[in-house]
Amino acid sequence: MDGGTSRFSKDGVIYHAVCASCGSTDGFPTTPGAWSATNNSPNCNNAAFKFDIGRLVADFDVLDAALDISVDKGCTFPYTAKLRFEGQGATTWTWRIDGVVVGNTPEIQYTFPTNGVYDITLTVGNPASCLQEITVGPVAFPVSGLSASAAPFDNRLCQGESTQLDVTVSATNPYTFTWTPTTGLSDPNVLNPIVNPMASTTYVLNVLDDIGCTASFNFPIEVVPDLSDDFELVNDFGLEVERDCVPTEITFTYETSMVDNPTWTWQIDGQAGNFANQSGFTIDYDQEGIYNVVLNVSRGGECAQQITINKSFTLGILEVAASPDTTLCFGESVQLNAQASETGVSYQWSPTTGLSNPTIPNPVASPTQTTTYTVRITDGSACVKEETVLVAVRPEIVLDYTLLLGSDCGKPSTITFENNSVGALNYEWRIFDDTGNLLDGSFQSGDAPVPFTFAENEVGTYQVQLRAFNARCEEILLQSVEVENNLVFPPNVITPGLDDGKNDTFQITEFRKNYRFQVYNRWGGLMYESENYQDDWGKEVEAGIYYYLLTSPAGVECRGWIEVIR
């Protein structure tokens, strides 16, 4: 090779890579399926090609002649198969079965005459190849004979009947078998068991020989069920009735959905008709007593049957009453009461949540939310009556409010109310002095009262009362508030620039001792702050307008402005 790179595989294939189609030419030959059939580069390309000089590979497959699918065994004989060459490079083929030549084409059809293990060999050749001739095999191909047949059987049985399943297996090789399911089989280890299924069942027999050949049979058996030997008596509570109380409604039901063509009649005390072939019908009762019911059911045909079913039920009289519905404030309790027309009855209240005792006639109920209580009263004959009591619970009133006390300096104090309470519909606000007297004009109603301004002489400790209502439910909350004297107006002008030693600083301590003092410029920037102001601010600041905030030891705020003149 002139240039490029060559590689040789163990099968004699040469792989070669060279530069090709330089200068945008397209002179290098390509084959179908190449990476690219054209030159896509203005410069040189990499061209790859291979030389497969007489490559010879021997391989074959065995296929079922009818289905044309690969197989590794034959399960009947004579068995016809296809032998197909799956290698490459061959020009001659020689097929041998147990050493005997049986064909010389790429694919042959061969019939294995009997059971046994056959050796299959294929020899292929090509004079132009490096290897010239290759043989593959022998490959063992087993053939067995497995077949089975079933005798007729009864595929429809009456309840309790049985039938025999009888299978004959013909096999040239050892085999095993299994029955599924095994329920109802007399012996699962024989080919002719007797079956006695309780319900419709499909039995399956699977046979397997030692080379993996299989055979199977299905035996579907329908079992005709017996007539149902029960019927239902259900009251208007949906309960099965043996004892009940009048008035009541009883439904008579006989289930026949799984039974072939039955007929039936009812004999019911106090009823004239026989309700032939009726189910799910209802009768109203208003008289106490013992009632007998007879149901006669019959069926003809291959599974003929006739049964008689007897039942009775007792009806009594029980009158009951319970407390009227009521409404509670949150946290309150109420005593419930139930009464019965008879003695010796039992009581059961539900739900039991919030009840002092759910099994007495008069429990105390303390629910935290609206609840419907049901009392179930049962007498000695199992007569049952129910009554309900609705106990409505008003929402819990939770009082919470904030008082904000403040004023402009030199003006009477004002109190602002922030109401955060929940659960109430109406609110009343009052302010009392330290002797318990209501301040004039302090009464307001509503959840958002307007701010209240104290009179000039109203200084001291006051009680703010919030009273909240939801219907008859009421809660009260008191808070104390300290009202200070804001009427002495601080100075609004100081003159530190006059050099007369007078009015040089902002002075308040004669009237407001231990106040916090804060000074802000016109842009809201904090310029000065003291937690215990000593009348010493203003002498060194520039002329202008400043704004101050005074906060008393009790937290009351007073705002104003001050002009500094120089």
Tab-separated table of N, CA and C in Angstrom, residues 19 39 47 73 86 101 113 132 191 204 266 278 285 318 322 340 347 370 380 388 400 415 469 479 551:
chain	number	residue	atom	x	y	z
A	19	CYS	N	-5.607	9.154	2.499
A	19	CYS	CA	-6.099	10.476	2.126
A	19	CYS	C	-6.722	10.380	0.743
A	39	ASN	N	-17.592	14.524	-1.511
A	39	ASN	CA	-16.514	15.220	-0.826
A	39	ASN	C	-17.085	16.502	-0.232
A	47	ALA	N	-10.399	8.447	3.671
A	47	ALA	CA	-11.156	7.379	3.017
A	47	ALA	C	-10.785	6.056	3.665
A	73	LYS	N	-35.392	-28.836	19.454
A	73	LYS	CA	-35.846	-30.208	19.650
A	73	LYS	C	-37.097	-30.435	18.818
A	86	GLU	N	-26.307	-20.282	7.868
A	86	GLU	CA	-26.344	-18.921	8.409
A	86	GLU	C	-24.970	-18.268	8.403
A	101	VAL	N	-24.710	-38.138	4.355
A	101	VAL	CA	-24.984	-36.922	3.595
A	101	VAL	C	-26.463	-36.885	3.213
A	113	PRO	N	-37.208	-39.522	11.305
A	113	PRO	CA	-38.241	-40.563	11.229
A	113	PRO	C	-38.756	-41.047	12.570
A	132	GLN	N	-10.554	-22.372	2.791
A	132	GLN	CA	-10.998	-23.334	1.779
A	132	GLN	C	-12.167	-24.201	2.242
A	191	LEU	N	-53.187	-39.795	36.644
A	191	LEU	CA	-53.733	-39.195	35.430
A	191	LEU	C	-55.243	-39.334	35.334
A	204	VAL	N	-56.327	-27.939	34.909
A	204	VAL	CA	-55.335	-27.965	33.836
A	204	VAL	C	-54.309	-29.044	34.144
A	266	TRP	N	-93.815	-17.043	49.314
A	266	TRP	CA	-93.697	-16.598	50.701
A	266	TRP	C	-95.022	-16.859	51.428
A	278	GLN	N	-91.086	-13.062	44.127
A	278	GLN	CA	-90.746	-11.672	44.408
A	278	GLN	C	-89.590	-11.611	45.410
A	285	TYR	N	-95.267	-2.303	59.089
A	285	TYR	CA	-95.886	-2.896	60.278
A	285	TYR	C	-96.135	-1.806	61.311
A	318	LEU	N	-92.065	0.988	71.540
A	318	LEU	CA	-91.155	1.782	72.351
A	318	LEU	C	-91.261	3.228	71.892
A	322	ALA	N	-86.172	13.107	73.343
A	322	ALA	CA	-84.869	13.642	73.739
A	322	ALA	C	-84.968	15.148	73.871
A	340	ALA	N	-87.725	7.130	77.714
A	340	ALA	CA	-88.346	5.995	77.027
A	340	ALA	C	-89.649	5.639	77.714
A	347	TYR	N	-79.120	2.904	76.970
A	347	TYR	CA	-78.882	4.133	76.223
A	347	TYR	C	-77.457	4.112	75.669
A	370	THR	N	-69.916	22.739	67.216
A	370	THR	CA	-71.295	22.305	66.992
A	370	THR	C	-71.343	20.808	66.715
A	380	GLY	N	-85.720	-4.406	76.228
A	380	GLY	CA	-85.377	-5.798	76.494
A	380	GLY	C	-85.678	-6.731	75.349
A	388	THR	N	-82.163	12.545	68.000
A	388	THR	CA	-80.972	13.385	67.877
A	388	THR	C	-81.184	14.711	68.588
A	400	ASP	N	-58.464	40.724	72.333
A	400	ASP	CA	-57.078	41.180	72.205
A	400	ASP	C	-57.119	42.566	71.574
A	415	ILE	N	-56.093	58.590	73.133
A	415	ILE	CA	-55.906	57.139	73.144
A	415	ILE	C	-56.500	56.558	71.856
A	469	PHE	N	-69.599	40.690	72.391
A	469	PHE	CA	-70.812	39.866	72.423
A	469	PHE	C	-70.913	39.031	71.144
A	479	GLN	N	-57.757	46.915	80.513
A	479	GLN	CA	-56.343	47.276	80.451
A	479	GLN	C	-56.158	48.640	81.105
A	551	THR	N	-40.334	61.032	74.714
A	551	THR	CA	-40.990	59.802	75.159
A	551	THR	C	-40.862	59.710	76.666
